[in-house]
Amino acid sequence: MIIKVPSGTEPRPSEITPEQVYLNRRQFIQVAAATALTPALASAGYEGVEEYPAPAWLRQQTQAAEQWPASTDDTVTPFEYASRYNNFYEFGTGKGDPYKLARNFVTDPWSVVIDGEVGRPGRLSLEDLLKPHRLEERIYRLRCVEAWSMVIPWVGFPLNSLLKRFEPNSDARYVEFTTLYRPESMPGQRSAFKAIEYPYVEGLRLDEAMNDLAFMGVGMYGNTLPPQNGAPLRLVVPWKYGFKSIKSIVRIRLRRTMPQTTWVKSAPHEYGFYANVNPSVDHPRWSQKQERRLPSPWFRSNLIPTLPFNGYAEQVAALYQGMDLRKFF
Ligand SMILES: Nc1nc2c(c(=O)[nH]1)N[C@H]1C(S)=C(S)[C@@H](COP(=O)(O)O)O[C@H]1N2
Ligand SMILES: [Mo]
């Protein structure tokens, strides 16, 4: 059921195969997946998954992830959309740019620095960072601030279990995350007209970061992350607009003060630090009351109502008790 994607710029099967043949093969792949006796594996059941370069140990672990019992029943977005319709400005601002331009992005070896207000700071290889964590699959809704949404089966582990290992001290009130800065391989970072400042920075209040829904992703659709989706390690915060879910993380810093995050710096009246999904607070240039659930073909707009906290209010609303969410948008 896995289609290998060689590194390089080869066209994908659907580009070189007539549509009907491609679909027949996908149906075949689906049948093969349904009859395989691997019910415990997260990868069972997803069609059209392309395999991107990754270390063997990581691929093995993502394929063996266990199911999280609280996943949404919403229909999962096809892998083709989740891996080809992306925001990752480091690889261009067009939705199709990251799929094309991140193809050769090298994510192995990878290390992450954890520092700031912690008892045990350090730099860890990805392998050491992942070692103590059991991977699980969680199907979450992803709501972009641009008013489209998808449903993605992530593989990873709760952020709180990572943070606890480094022993945040009593001055730690916020968590700051930073994306890799490597202009030689990220064309958006060397563009003459940069859309945003780099490196990309995001942040959470510590209590938000400790909420069980805040997740570190290392895979999706039962396999490792494609580079365009933030390989090898990204944040997934399902109750906030997608821009909080920062990709390809190299640094996690515990802080006393609120971090200056990329989109707040770039347009503070349009994007806030909290960025909780909220249908009753519109973006200055468009409504947030509805969203286009992808895929949305041209003949059907697929508009659905946007839910407070993206449908996760029961788990997270208490974090914001007494706060004016219009002011802290
Ligand atoms: N480093 C970095 N992280 C990023 C972005 C980005 O441009 N750079 N875009 C964000 C936005 S706006 C969204 S909607 C999600 C999209 O994640 P996906 O492509 O895996 O669906 O990634 C977020 N993380
Ligand atoms: Mo987004």
Short mmCIF file of C-alpha atoms and ligand atoms in Angstrom, two decimals:
data_model
loop_
_atom_site.label_atom_id
_atom_site.label_comp_id
_atom_site.label_asym_id
_atom_site.label_seq_id
_atom_site.Cartn_x
_atom_site.Cartn_y
_atom_site.Cartn_z
CA MET A 1 0.00 0.00 0.00
CA ILE A 2 3.05 2.22 0.18
CA ILE A 3 4.31 3.93 -2.95
CA LYS A 4 8.01 4.70 -2.69
CA VAL A 5 8.99 8.25 -3.46
CA PRO A 6 12.61 8.38 -4.53
CA SER A 7 14.39 11.54 -3.56
CA GLY A 8 14.70 13.62 -6.70
CA THR A 9 12.10 15.20 -8.87
CA GLU A 10 10.57 12.24 -10.67
CA PRO A 11 6.91 12.76 -11.57
CA ARG A 12 4.43 10.92 -9.40
CA PRO A 13 2.56 7.92 -10.80
CA SER A 14 -0.63 9.88 -11.48
CA GLU A 15 1.30 12.33 -13.64
CA ILE A 16 2.61 9.63 -15.94
CA THR A 17 -0.23 7.11 -15.75
CA PRO A 18 -3.62 7.61 -17.38
CA GLU A 19 -6.17 8.47 -14.67
CA GLN A 20 -8.20 5.24 -15.08
CA VAL A 21 -5.16 2.98 -14.69
CA TYR A 22 -4.04 4.98 -11.66
CA LEU A 23 -7.44 4.65 -10.01
CA ASN A 24 -7.57 0.92 -10.72
CA ARG A 25 -4.23 0.48 -9.07
CA ARG A 26 -5.38 2.46 -6.06
CA GLN A 27 -8.45 0.24 -5.77
CA PHE A 28 -6.15 -2.75 -5.87
CA ILE A 29 -3.98 -1.22 -3.17
CA GLN A 30 -7.06 -0.63 -1.04
CA VAL A 31 -8.14 -4.28 -1.34
CA ALA A 32 -4.63 -5.46 -0.50
CA ALA A 33 -4.65 -3.28 2.61
CA ALA A 34 -8.05 -4.52 3.71
CA THR A 35 -7.01 -8.17 3.60
CA ALA A 36 -3.64 -7.73 5.34
CA LEU A 37 -3.74 -9.01 8.90
CA THR A 38 -2.28 -5.95 10.58
CA PRO A 39 -5.13 -4.46 12.58
CA ALA A 40 -2.83 -2.94 15.23
CA LEU A 41 -0.83 -0.97 12.74
CA ALA A 42 -1.75 2.64 12.18
CA SER A 43 -0.77 2.34 8.51
CA ALA A 44 -3.54 -0.16 7.80
CA GLY A 45 -6.25 1.35 5.67
CA TYR A 46 -4.70 4.50 4.21
CA GLU A 47 -4.48 4.55 0.46
CA GLY A 48 -2.03 6.28 -1.77
CA VAL A 49 0.55 6.88 0.97
CA GLU A 50 3.90 7.85 -0.50
CA GLU A 51 7.00 6.93 1.41
CA TYR A 52 9.61 9.65 1.86
CA PRO A 53 13.25 9.21 2.91
CA ALA A 54 13.60 8.67 6.68
CA PRO A 55 15.77 6.61 9.04
CA ALA A 56 14.65 2.95 9.19
CA TRP A 57 14.20 2.98 12.99
CA LEU A 58 11.82 5.94 12.74
CA ARG A 59 9.79 4.41 9.94
CA GLN A 60 9.46 1.20 11.88
CA GLN A 61 8.24 3.07 14.97
CA THR A 62 5.70 5.19 13.11
CA GLN A 63 4.31 2.09 11.41
CA ALA A 64 3.86 0.38 14.78
CA ALA A 65 2.02 3.28 16.46
CA GLU A 66 -0.95 2.44 18.66
CA GLN A 67 -4.38 3.98 18.27
CA TRP A 68 -5.37 6.82 20.56
CA PRO A 69 -8.94 6.13 21.67
CA ALA A 70 -10.24 9.72 21.31
CA SER A 71 -9.61 10.30 17.58
CA THR A 72 -12.28 12.21 15.62
CA ASP A 73 -14.69 10.19 13.43
CA ASP A 74 -14.57 12.90 10.73
CA THR A 75 -13.56 11.47 7.35
CA VAL A 76 -9.78 11.49 6.98
CA THR A 77 -8.46 13.76 4.21
CA PRO A 78 -6.77 11.74 1.45
CA PHE A 79 -2.98 11.64 1.79
CA GLU A 80 -2.68 13.26 -1.65
CA TYR A 81 -4.25 16.46 -0.32
CA ALA A 82 -2.52 16.51 3.04
CA SER A 83 0.87 16.12 1.33
CA ARG A 84 0.36 18.42 -1.67
CA TYR A 85 -1.67 21.33 -0.34
CA ASN A 86 0.61 22.85 2.26
CA ASN A 87 1.66 26.01 4.03
CA PHE A 88 5.40 25.89 4.64
CA TYR A 89 6.69 29.29 3.59
CA GLU A 90 10.31 28.19 3.87
CA PHE A 91 9.59 26.27 0.65
CA GLY A 92 7.44 28.92 -1.06
CA THR A 93 4.10 30.59 -0.51
CA GLY A 94 2.11 28.65 -3.13
CA LYS A 95 0.12 25.70 -1.76
CA GLY A 96 1.89 23.32 -4.19
CA ASP A 97 5.39 24.72 -3.61
CA PRO A 98 6.37 22.71 -0.50
CA TYR A 99 5.48 19.39 -2.20
CA LYS A 100 7.76 20.28 -5.12
CA LEU A 101 10.54 22.18 -3.39
CA ALA A 102 10.97 20.18 -0.16
CA ARG A 103 11.58 16.91 -2.03
CA ASN A 104 15.31 16.87 -1.33
CA PHE A 105 15.18 18.43 2.13
CA VAL A 106 17.56 16.42 4.33
CA THR A 107 16.12 15.61 7.78
CA ASP A 108 18.62 12.99 8.93
CA PRO A 109 20.72 13.53 11.01
CA TRP A 110 18.58 15.92 13.09
CA SER A 111 18.98 17.31 16.57
CA VAL A 112 16.94 19.54 18.84
CA VAL A 113 18.16 21.96 21.51
CA ILE A 114 16.06 22.21 24.67
CA ASP A 115 17.05 25.12 26.86
CA GLY A 116 15.93 28.17 28.83
CA GLU A 117 14.08 27.72 32.12
CA VAL A 118 14.73 23.99 32.54
CA GLY A 119 16.70 21.96 35.03
CA ARG A 120 18.26 19.74 32.38
CA PRO A 121 19.02 21.64 29.17
CA GLY A 122 20.75 19.92 26.26
CA ARG A 123 21.02 19.04 22.61
CA LEU A 124 19.49 15.69 21.68
CA SER A 125 19.64 13.66 18.51
CA LEU A 126 16.20 12.85 17.17
CA GLU A 127 16.76 9.25 18.22
CA ASP A 128 17.51 10.20 21.85
CA LEU A 129 14.64 12.64 21.86
CA LEU A 130 12.18 9.93 20.80
CA LYS A 131 13.63 7.02 22.75
CA PRO A 132 11.43 7.13 25.90
CA HIS A 133 8.17 7.86 24.02
CA ARG A 134 5.60 5.36 22.84
CA LEU A 135 4.17 6.56 19.53
CA GLU A 136 0.45 6.81 19.03
CA GLU A 137 -1.82 7.71 16.15
CA ARG A 138 -4.24 10.58 16.72
CA ILE A 139 -6.70 11.76 14.09
CA TYR A 140 -7.15 15.51 14.57
CA ARG A 141 -8.92 18.25 12.65
CA LEU A 142 -6.54 20.92 11.31
CA ARG A 143 -8.14 24.36 10.81
CA CYS A 144 -6.04 26.90 8.91
CA VAL A 145 -6.63 30.60 9.64
CA GLU A 146 -7.30 30.91 5.88
CA ALA A 147 -10.65 29.11 6.45
CA TRP A 148 -9.91 25.68 5.01
CA SER A 149 -9.51 22.50 7.01
CA MET A 150 -8.38 18.90 6.80
CA VAL A 151 -8.50 15.80 9.00
CA ILE A 152 -5.10 14.23 9.48
CA PRO A 153 -3.97 11.02 11.21
CA TRP A 154 -0.78 12.12 12.97
CA VAL A 155 1.75 9.84 14.63
CA GLY A 156 3.62 11.16 17.64
CA PHE A 157 3.47 11.66 21.39
CA PRO A 158 2.13 14.27 23.83
CA LEU A 159 4.26 17.40 24.16
CA ASN A 160 3.87 17.33 27.96
CA SER A 161 5.72 14.02 28.23
CA LEU A 162 8.68 15.59 26.40
CA LEU A 163 8.70 18.81 28.43
CA LYS A 164 8.59 17.00 31.78
CA ARG A 165 11.85 15.20 30.97
CA PHE A 166 13.74 18.50 30.92
CA GLU A 167 12.26 19.67 34.22
CA PRO A 168 10.83 23.14 33.60
CA ASN A 169 11.65 25.35 36.61
CA SER A 170 9.32 27.74 38.43
CA ASP A 171 10.18 30.62 36.05
CA ALA A 172 8.99 28.67 33.00
CA ARG A 173 5.71 30.19 31.80
CA TYR A 174 5.91 29.87 28.02
CA VAL A 175 7.38 27.47 25.47
CA GLU A 176 9.05 28.82 22.33
CA PHE A 177 9.61 26.63 19.27
CA THR A 178 11.96 27.44 16.38
CA THR A 179 12.12 25.97 12.87
CA LEU A 180 15.40 25.16 11.16
CA TYR A 181 17.16 28.08 9.47
CA ARG A 182 18.95 26.65 6.44
CA PRO A 183 18.64 29.02 3.47
CA GLU A 184 20.75 26.75 1.21
CA SER A 185 17.94 24.20 1.22
CA MET A 186 14.94 26.40 2.00
CA PRO A 187 14.29 28.65 -1.00
CA GLY A 188 11.75 30.81 0.87
CA GLN A 189 14.46 31.81 3.35
CA ARG A 190 16.72 33.18 0.63
CA SER A 191 14.05 34.84 -1.47
CA ALA A 192 14.59 38.56 -2.07
CA PHE A 193 10.97 39.25 -1.07
CA LYS A 194 10.50 37.26 2.10
CA ALA A 195 6.87 36.87 3.09
CA ILE A 196 7.79 36.50 6.78
CA GLU A 197 10.89 36.63 9.01
CA TYR A 198 13.02 33.52 9.48
CA PRO A 199 13.55 31.36 11.37
CA TYR A 200 9.85 30.71 11.95
CA VAL A 201 9.02 30.94 15.66
CA GLU A 202 5.90 29.83 17.51
CA GLY A 203 4.91 29.54 21.14
CA LEU A 204 2.44 28.34 23.72
CA ARG A 205 1.72 29.25 27.29
CA LEU A 206 3.13 26.47 29.50
CA ASP A 207 -0.31 25.29 30.65
CA GLU A 208 -1.43 25.06 27.00
CA ALA A 209 1.69 23.07 26.19
CA MET A 210 0.96 20.70 29.09
CA ASN A 211 -2.61 20.04 27.87
CA ASP A 212 -2.87 16.47 26.68
CA LEU A 213 -4.02 17.49 23.18
CA ALA A 214 -0.76 19.35 22.40
CA PHE A 215 1.15 16.82 20.32
CA MET A 216 4.60 16.36 18.81
CA GLY A 217 4.23 14.84 15.35
CA VAL A 218 6.85 12.59 13.77
CA GLY A 219 4.58 10.87 11.28
CA MET A 220 1.25 10.82 9.48
CA TYR A 221 -0.91 8.22 7.69
CA GLY A 222 0.98 5.42 9.42
CA ASN A 223 4.40 6.49 8.17
CA THR A 224 7.04 9.16 8.69
CA LEU A 225 6.33 12.84 7.92
CA PRO A 226 6.89 14.03 4.37
CA PRO A 227 9.32 16.97 4.41
CA GLN A 228 6.56 19.33 3.23
CA ASN A 229 4.57 18.43 6.37
CA GLY A 230 7.39 19.33 8.74
CA ALA A 231 9.73 16.33 8.95
CA PRO A 232 11.19 15.08 11.10
CA LEU A 233 9.47 16.75 14.09
CA ARG A 234 6.62 19.27 14.29
CA LEU A 235 4.04 20.58 16.69
CA VAL A 236 0.32 19.80 16.31
CA VAL A 237 -2.09 21.97 18.33
CA PRO A 238 -5.54 21.01 17.07
CA TRP A 239 -7.60 23.70 18.87
CA LYS A 240 -5.56 26.56 17.37
CA TYR A 241 -5.21 27.89 13.85
CA GLY A 242 -2.73 25.87 11.79
CA PHE A 243 0.06 28.44 11.89
CA LYS A 244 0.70 27.56 15.55
CA SER A 245 1.63 24.01 14.46
CA ILE A 246 5.23 24.82 13.63
CA LYS A 247 7.22 22.47 11.39
CA SER A 248 10.76 21.05 11.34
CA ILE A 249 11.61 22.11 14.91
CA VAL A 250 15.26 22.50 16.01
CA ARG A 251 14.84 24.34 19.29
CA ILE A 252 12.43 24.25 22.22
CA ARG A 253 13.04 26.95 24.77
CA LEU A 254 11.22 27.43 28.06
CA ARG A 255 10.77 31.12 28.87
CA ARG A 256 9.58 33.49 31.52
CA THR A 257 8.10 35.90 28.97
CA MET A 258 5.80 35.49 25.98
CA PRO A 259 7.78 34.73 22.82
CA GLN A 260 7.60 37.02 19.80
CA THR A 261 6.02 34.74 17.25
CA THR A 262 6.40 34.99 13.49
CA TRP A 263 2.85 35.87 12.42
CA VAL A 264 2.25 38.24 15.32
CA LYS A 265 5.39 40.13 14.32
CA SER A 266 4.39 40.17 10.68
CA ALA A 267 0.76 41.38 11.14
CA PRO A 268 -0.17 41.92 14.81
CA HIS A 269 -3.71 43.17 14.12
CA GLU A 270 -4.48 40.05 12.05
CA TYR A 271 -2.79 37.25 14.01
CA GLY A 272 -2.61 36.89 17.77
CA PHE A 273 -0.41 34.83 20.07
CA TYR A 274 -3.34 32.66 21.21
CA ALA A 275 -4.86 31.99 17.77
CA ASN A 276 -7.56 29.74 19.20
CA VAL A 277 -10.02 28.66 16.53
CA ASN A 278 -13.00 30.94 17.15
CA PRO A 279 -15.97 31.32 14.79
CA SER A 280 -17.13 34.47 16.59
CA VAL A 281 -13.91 36.46 16.05
CA ASP A 282 -13.43 37.17 12.37
CA HIS A 283 -10.11 37.79 10.69
CA PRO A 284 -10.04 41.49 9.66
CA ARG A 285 -10.25 40.40 6.00
CA TRP A 286 -12.60 37.39 6.11
CA SER A 287 -15.15 35.52 8.23
CA GLN A 288 -14.12 32.62 10.45
CA LYS A 289 -17.67 31.29 10.84
CA GLN A 290 -17.22 28.56 8.25
CA GLU A 291 -14.45 26.54 6.69
CA ARG A 292 -13.86 24.68 3.44
CA ARG A 293 -13.24 21.04 4.36
CA LEU A 294 -10.73 19.69 1.85
CA PRO A 295 -10.88 18.14 -0.64
CA SER A 296 -13.46 20.56 -1.99
CA PRO A 297 -13.98 20.02 -5.73
CA TRP A 298 -14.96 23.00 -7.91
CA PHE A 299 -18.58 21.83 -8.13
CA ARG A 300 -19.02 21.54 -4.35
CA SER A 301 -17.58 24.08 -1.95
CA ASN A 302 -17.87 21.76 1.07
CA LEU A 303 -18.46 24.57 3.54
CA ILE A 304 -19.05 23.47 7.14
CA PRO A 305 -19.48 25.53 10.32
CA THR A 306 -16.32 26.25 12.29
CA LEU A 307 -16.54 25.12 15.91
CA PRO A 308 -15.17 26.97 18.97
CA PHE A 309 -11.68 25.64 19.69
CA ASN A 310 -12.06 23.58 16.50
CA GLY A 311 -14.39 21.22 18.33
CA TYR A 312 -12.03 20.63 21.26
CA ALA A 313 -13.69 23.04 23.73
CA GLU A 314 -14.41 20.31 26.25
CA GLN A 315 -10.70 19.56 26.59
CA VAL A 316 -9.26 23.11 26.44
CA ALA A 317 -11.84 25.83 27.20
CA ALA A 318 -10.86 25.83 30.89
CA LEU A 319 -7.40 27.13 29.95
CA TYR A 320 -9.00 30.45 28.99
CA GLN A 321 -11.51 30.91 31.79
CA GLY A 322 -12.02 34.59 32.52
CA MET A 323 -10.08 35.74 29.44
CA ASP A 324 -11.63 38.01 26.83
CA LEU A 325 -11.03 35.95 23.70
CA ARG A 326 -11.74 38.93 21.45
CA LYS A 327 -8.89 40.80 23.04
CA PHE A 328 -6.61 37.76 23.29
CA PHE A 329 -7.31 36.44 19.76
N1 LIG B 1 8.00 26.49 9.85
C1 LIG B 1 6.74 26.62 9.43
N2 LIG B 1 5.75 25.96 10.06
C2 LIG B 1 4.47 26.08 9.63
C3 LIG B 1 4.15 26.93 8.53
C4 LIG B 1 5.23 27.60 7.88
O1 LIG B 1 5.05 28.34 6.90
N3 LIG B 1 6.50 27.41 8.35
N4 LIG B 1 2.82 27.08 8.15
C5 LIG B 1 1.79 26.80 9.18
C6 LIG B 1 0.44 26.80 8.64
S1 LIG B 1 -0.20 28.32 8.20
C7 LIG B 1 -0.33 25.68 8.57
S2 LIG B 1 -1.97 25.75 8.11
C8 LIG B 1 0.25 24.34 8.87
C9 LIG B 1 0.01 23.40 7.70
O2 LIG B 1 0.45 22.10 8.01
P1 LIG B 1 0.36 20.95 6.90
O3 LIG B 1 0.99 21.45 5.64
O4 LIG B 1 1.07 19.76 7.46
O5 LIG B 1 -1.12 20.69 6.68
O6 LIG B 1 1.65 24.40 9.12
C10 LIG B 1 2.06 25.51 9.92
N5 LIG B 1 3.47 25.38 10.27
MO MO B 2 -2.49 28.04 8.12
#
